[in-house]
Every structure is written in structure tokens, then in C-alpha cells.
PDB file of C-alpha atoms in Angstrom:
ATOM      1  CA  MET A 955    -170.017 -23.125 -77.010  1.00  0.00           C
ATOM      2  CA  GLY A 956    -166.614 -23.144 -75.922  1.00  0.00           C
ATOM      3  CA  PRO A 957    -163.391 -21.960 -77.569  1.00  0.00           C
ATOM      4  CA  LEU A 958    -162.656 -23.402 -80.906  1.00  0.00           C
ATOM      5  CA  ARG A 959    -159.945 -26.062 -80.696  1.00  0.00           C
ATOM      6  CA  THR A 960    -157.967 -26.786 -83.839  1.00  0.00           C
ATOM      7  CA  GLY A 961    -157.119 -30.442 -84.657  1.00  0.00           C
ATOM      8  CA  GLU A 962    -158.765 -31.728 -81.406  1.00  0.00           C
ATOM      9  CA  LEU A 963    -162.092 -33.801 -81.469  1.00  0.00           C
ATOM     10  CA  ASP A 964    -164.730 -33.045 -78.963  1.00  0.00           C
ATOM     11  CA  ASP A 965    -164.831 -35.570 -76.124  1.00  0.00           C
ATOM     12  CA  GLU A 966    -168.709 -36.073 -76.057  1.00  0.00           C
ATOM     13  CA  PHE A 967    -169.460 -36.580 -79.891  1.00  0.00           C
ATOM     14  CA  GLY A 968    -166.169 -37.032 -81.448  1.00  0.00           C
ATOM     15  CA  VAL A 969    -166.338 -34.189 -83.898  1.00  0.00           C
ATOM     16  CA  ALA A 970    -164.817 -30.821 -83.923  1.00  0.00           C
ATOM     17  CA  PRO A 971    -167.317 -27.641 -83.629  1.00  0.00           C
ATOM     18  CA  LEU A 972    -168.057 -26.015 -86.982  1.00  0.00           C
ATOM     19  CA  SER A 973    -167.022 -22.368 -87.274  1.00  0.00           C
ATOM     20  CA  GLU A 974    -168.983 -21.494 -90.512  1.00  0.00           C
ATOM     21  CA  ILE A 975    -172.219 -19.666 -90.679  1.00  0.00           C
ATOM     22  CA  ASN A 976    -174.981 -21.041 -92.721  1.00  0.00           C
ATOM     23  CA  VAL A 977    -176.234 -18.089 -94.794  1.00  0.00           C
ATOM     24  CA  THR A 978    -179.003 -19.907 -96.741  1.00  0.00           C
ATOM     25  CA  PRO A 979    -181.778 -19.037 -94.323  1.00  0.00           C
ATOM     26  CA  LEU A 980    -180.609 -15.398 -94.214  1.00  0.00           C
ATOM     27  CA  VAL A 981    -180.647 -15.220 -98.168  1.00  0.00           C
ATOM     28  CA  ASP A 982    -184.147 -16.910 -98.035  1.00  0.00           C
ATOM     29  CA  VAL A 983    -185.438 -14.312 -95.565  1.00  0.00           C
ATOM     30  CA  MET A 984    -184.046 -11.491 -97.647  1.00  0.00           C
ATOM     31  CA  LEU A 985    -185.549 -12.697-100.976  1.00  0.00           C
ATOM     32  CA  VAL A 986    -188.919 -12.926 -99.330  1.00  0.00           C
ATOM     33  CA  LEU A 987    -188.656  -9.453 -97.871  1.00  0.00           C
ATOM     34  CA  LEU A 988    -187.548  -8.139-101.484  1.00  0.00           C
ATOM     35  CA  ILE A 989    -190.577  -9.750-103.001  1.00  0.00           C
ATOM     36  CA  ILE A 990    -192.901  -8.322-100.415  1.00  0.00           C
ATOM     37  CA  PHE A 991    -191.568  -4.850-100.773  1.00  0.00           C
ATOM     38  CA  MET A 992    -191.732  -5.119-104.764  1.00  0.00           C
ATOM     39  CA  VAL A 993    -195.428  -6.057-104.519  1.00  0.00           C
ATOM     40  CA  ALA A 994    -196.204  -3.503-101.795  1.00  0.00           C
ATOM     41  CA  ALA A 995    -194.217  -0.473-103.211  1.00  0.00           C
ATOM     42  CA  PRO A 996    -196.710   0.261-106.186  1.00  0.00           C
ATOM     43  CA  LEU A 997    -199.659   0.076-103.708  1.00  0.00           C
ATOM     44  CA  MET A 998    -198.061   2.702-101.477  1.00  0.00           C
ATOM     45  CA  THR A 999    -197.842   5.432-104.280  1.00  0.00           C
ATOM     46  CA  VAL A1000    -201.730   5.584-104.609  1.00  0.00           C
ATOM     47  CA  GLY A1001    -203.056   8.674-103.127  1.00  0.00           C
ATOM     48  CA  VAL A1002    -206.056   9.194-100.993  1.00  0.00           C
ATOM     49  CA  PRO A1003    -209.342   9.077-102.818  1.00  0.00           C
ATOM     50  CA  VAL A1004    -210.688  12.646-103.035  1.00  0.00           C
ATOM     51  CA  ASN A1005    -213.687  14.207-104.677  1.00  0.00           C
ATOM     52  CA  LEU A1006    -212.453  17.239-106.565  1.00  0.00           C
ATOM     53  CA  PRO A1007    -214.486  20.459-106.731  1.00  0.00           C
ATOM     54  CA  LYS A1008    -215.609  21.715-110.083  1.00  0.00           C
ATOM     55  CA  THR A1009    -214.472  25.111-111.333  1.00  0.00           C
ATOM     56  CA  ALA A1010    -215.396  27.638-114.086  1.00  0.00           C
ATOM     57  CA  ALA A1011    -211.823  28.468-114.755  1.00  0.00           C
ATOM     58  CA  ALA A1012    -210.638  28.264-118.371  1.00  0.00           C
ATOM     59  CA  LYS A1013    -208.794  25.192-119.390  1.00  0.00           C
ATOM     60  CA  VAL A1014    -205.019  25.705-119.935  1.00  0.00           C
ATOM     61  CA  SER A1015    -204.451  26.539-123.624  1.00  0.00           C
ATOM     62  CA  GLN A1016    -201.983  24.962-126.008  1.00  0.00           C
ATOM     63  CA  PRO A1017    -198.858  27.016-126.660  1.00  0.00           C
ATOM     64  CA  LYS A1018    -199.188  29.198-129.707  1.00  0.00           C
ATOM     65  CA  GLN A1019    -197.491  28.520-132.970  1.00  0.00           C
ATOM     66  CA  PRO A1020    -194.545  30.900-133.236  1.00  0.00           C
ATOM     67  CA  VAL A1021    -194.449  33.634-135.758  1.00  0.00           C
ATOM     68  CA  VAL A1022    -191.916  32.827-138.527  1.00  0.00           C
ATOM     69  CA  VAL A1023    -190.174  35.607-140.556  1.00  0.00           C
ATOM     70  CA  SER A1024    -188.242  33.998-143.510  1.00  0.00           C
ATOM     71  CA  ILE A1025    -185.629  35.608-145.641  1.00  0.00           C
ATOM     72  CA  ASP A1026    -185.102  34.389-149.116  1.00  0.00           C
ATOM     73  CA  ALA A1027    -181.907  34.239-151.237  1.00  0.00           C
ATOM     74  CA  GLN A1028    -182.393  37.678-152.439  1.00  0.00           C
ATOM     75  CA  GLY A1029    -182.706  39.135-149.138  1.00  0.00           C
ATOM     76  CA  GLN A1030    -186.527  39.580-149.223  1.00  0.00           C
ATOM     77  CA  PRO A1031    -188.370  39.079-145.806  1.00  0.00           C
ATOM     78  CA  PHE A1032    -191.691  37.185-145.557  1.00  0.00           C
ATOM     79  CA  LEU A1033    -194.129  36.852-142.797  1.00  0.00           C
ATOM     80  CA  ASP A1034    -195.167  33.221-142.899  1.00  0.00           C
ATOM     81  CA  LYS A1035    -195.633  33.110-146.706  1.00  0.00           C
ATOM     82  CA  GLU A1036    -196.555  36.791-147.223  1.00  0.00           C
ATOM     83  CA  PRO A1037    -193.905  39.004-148.666  1.00  0.00           C
ATOM     84  CA  LEU A1038    -192.950  41.896-146.542  1.00  0.00           C
ATOM     85  CA  THR A1039    -191.682  45.407-147.895  1.00  0.00           C
ATOM     86  CA  SER A1040    -189.958  48.079-145.855  1.00  0.00           C
ATOM     87  CA  ASP A1041    -193.141  49.908-145.674  1.00  0.00           C
ATOM     88  CA  THR A1042    -195.353  47.077-144.460  1.00  0.00           C
ATOM     89  CA  MET A1043    -193.007  45.196-142.240  1.00  0.00           C
ATOM     90  CA  MET A1044    -192.983  47.325-139.108  1.00  0.00           C
ATOM     91  CA  PRO A1045    -196.713  47.946-139.024  1.00  0.00           C
ATOM     92  CA  LYS A1046    -197.331  44.275-139.347  1.00  0.00           C
ATOM     93  CA  LEU A1047    -194.900  43.200-136.659  1.00  0.00           C
ATOM     94  CA  ARG A1048    -196.153  45.866-134.329  1.00  0.00           C
ATOM     95  CA  ALA A1049    -199.726  44.801-134.779  1.00  0.00           C
ATOM     96  CA  LEU A1050    -198.578  41.255-133.882  1.00  0.00           C
ATOM     97  CA  ALA A1051    -196.419  42.429-130.991  1.00  0.00           C
ATOM     98  CA  SER A1052    -199.259  44.406-129.439  1.00  0.00           C
ATOM     99  CA  ALA A1053    -201.510  41.261-129.502  1.00  0.00           C
ATOM    100  CA  ASP A1054    -198.935  39.160-127.645  1.00  0.00           C
ATOM    101  CA  PRO A1055    -195.380  40.623-126.914  1.00  0.00           C
ATOM    102  CA  THR A1056    -194.225  37.388-125.332  1.00  0.00           C
ATOM    103  CA  GLN A1057    -194.954  35.628-128.669  1.00  0.00           C
ATOM    104  CA  VAL A1058    -191.895  33.612-130.046  1.00  0.00           C
ATOM    105  CA  VAL A1059    -190.590  34.765-133.272  1.00  0.00           C
ATOM    106  CA  LEU A1060    -188.443  32.535-135.455  1.00  0.00           C
ATOM    107  CA  VAL A1061    -186.137  34.063-138.156  1.00  0.00           C
ATOM    108  CA  ARG A1062    -185.216  31.779-140.979  1.00  0.00           C
ATOM    109  CA  GLY A1063    -182.459  33.011-143.349  1.00  0.00           C
ATOM    110  CA  ASP A1064    -181.319  31.610-146.598  1.00  0.00           C
ATOM    111  CA  ARG A1065    -177.495  30.681-146.389  1.00  0.00           C
ATOM    112  CA  ALA A1066    -176.858  32.928-149.423  1.00  0.00           C
ATOM    113  CA  VAL A1067    -178.037  35.916-147.626  1.00  0.00           C
ATOM    114  CA  PRO A1068    -175.322  37.935-146.013  1.00  0.00           C
ATOM    115  CA  TYR A1069    -175.355  37.869-142.118  1.00  0.00           C
ATOM    116  CA  GLY A1070    -175.732  41.540-141.943  1.00  0.00           C
ATOM    117  CA  ARG A1071    -179.129  41.385-143.464  1.00  0.00           C
ATOM    118  CA  ILE A1072    -180.415  38.661-141.141  1.00  0.00           C
ATOM    119  CA  VAL A1073    -179.192  40.657-138.183  1.00  0.00           C
ATOM    120  CA  GLU A1074    -180.997  43.876-139.544  1.00  0.00           C
ATOM    121  CA  ILE A1075    -184.316  41.898-139.816  1.00  0.00           C
ATOM    122  CA  MET A1076    -183.900  40.378-136.390  1.00  0.00           C
ATOM    123  CA  GLY A1077    -183.312  43.993-135.111  1.00  0.00           C
ATOM    124  CA  GLN A1078    -186.485  45.217-136.679  1.00  0.00           C
ATOM    125  CA  VAL A1079    -188.349  42.337-135.133  1.00  0.00           C
ATOM    126  CA  SER A1080    -187.099  43.210-131.855  1.00  0.00           C
ATOM    127  CA  ALA A1081    -187.900  46.940-132.436  1.00  0.00           C
ATOM    128  CA  ALA A1082    -191.450  46.009-133.173  1.00  0.00           C
ATOM    129  CA  GLY A1083    -191.831  44.919-129.565  1.00  0.00           C
ATOM    130  CA  PHE A1084    -191.189  41.170-129.459  1.00  0.00           C
ATOM    131  CA  SER A1085    -188.950  39.970-126.633  1.00  0.00           C
ATOM    132  CA  LYS A1086    -188.234  36.370-127.894  1.00  0.00           C
ATOM    133  CA  VAL A1087    -186.515  36.289-131.268  1.00  0.00           C
ATOM    134  CA  SER A1088    -184.654  33.194-132.315  1.00  0.00           C
ATOM    135  CA  LEU A1089    -182.700  32.160-135.204  1.00  0.00           C
ATOM    136  CA  ILE A1090    -183.378  29.057-137.025  1.00  0.00           C
ATOM    137  CA  ALA A1091    -180.579  26.892-138.663  1.00  0.00           C
ATOM    138  CA  GLN A1092    -180.619  23.454-139.910  1.00  0.00           C
ATOM    139  CA  ALA A1093    -178.802  20.463-138.188  1.00  0.00           C
ATOM    140  CA  PRO A1094    -176.472  18.369-140.125  1.00  0.00           C
ATOM    141  CA  SER A1095    -178.975  15.407-140.047  1.00  0.00           C
ATOM    142  CA  GLY A1096    -181.591  17.432-141.793  1.00  0.00           C
ATOM    143  CA  THR A1097    -183.614  18.194-138.865  1.00  0.00           C
ATOM    144  CA  PRO A1098    -184.279  21.782-138.131  1.00  0.00           C
ATOM    145  CA  ALA A1099    -182.618  23.109-134.837  1.00  0.00           C
ATOM    146  CA  GLN A1100    -183.319  26.139-132.793  1.00  0.00           C
TER     147      GLN A1100
END
């Protein structure tokens, strides 16, 4: 190909040379490659087939249910649904903490209870040996939030 001449006709054929690139074959090739990779990609993620050994190890257990300490409108604490007195609270909490000190304890307090009483109960739960103490509140939509 020679230099492009504007406005002049080619002597041999009587037409001017085209200066456009036809991209249709390029698009066709790219679409075929795209389809090939889309089909081949899921096949590449499969691992090597392996015969796994058997083990006598215990299965991973489900997470434990948290211990729930509730405080009613009168300021009375409850362990699940069992009422706690000032004499029975610490021994029961210490017994639970000695079994599993990483157990999660959720404290639920009625909105009518003074905040100081809730903090006092949370302090007693922490003093019993629990390291994970959380306060439960209700989200505006009605679902409980932690």
C-alpha cells in the first residue's frame, strides 16, 4: 500500500484506497474467545480428586446457646426463667463460669429498670468469671439487636 491520496483515483482500478479497518472479524473472534472462557472457567475450579483419610477426631460442635440474664421491671434478675436472689445469684453464675468461662452472657433489662441496676447486674456477671457479657436492646423494627 502506498500513501493515501485524497481526492485522487487509483490509476489501475479507478478507486481510492479505503482507510477504514473492518472490526467485524475482530468482534467475532473476541466473542468466540469469551464463550470459550465462560465454558472453561467452571471446569478449572474443580480440584484434584483425592481419597481423604478417616479420622477419629470429634466433629466440630455447634455453638452453645448463650446464658441469658433478664431483669424485670421491678429490678429482679432471672437466669433464663428462674428468679435469682442476691444469695443464689453469684453461686449459680460461678458454677456456669467454671464450666465454660468463654460462654457468652446476654443481659436483658426492662426499659423501666434504672440503668444503674443493669450495670450492677452486669458487674456481678463479670465478677462471676464470664469474659463475654453483652447487653441486649430491641431494634426499632422489632427485631432484637445485640
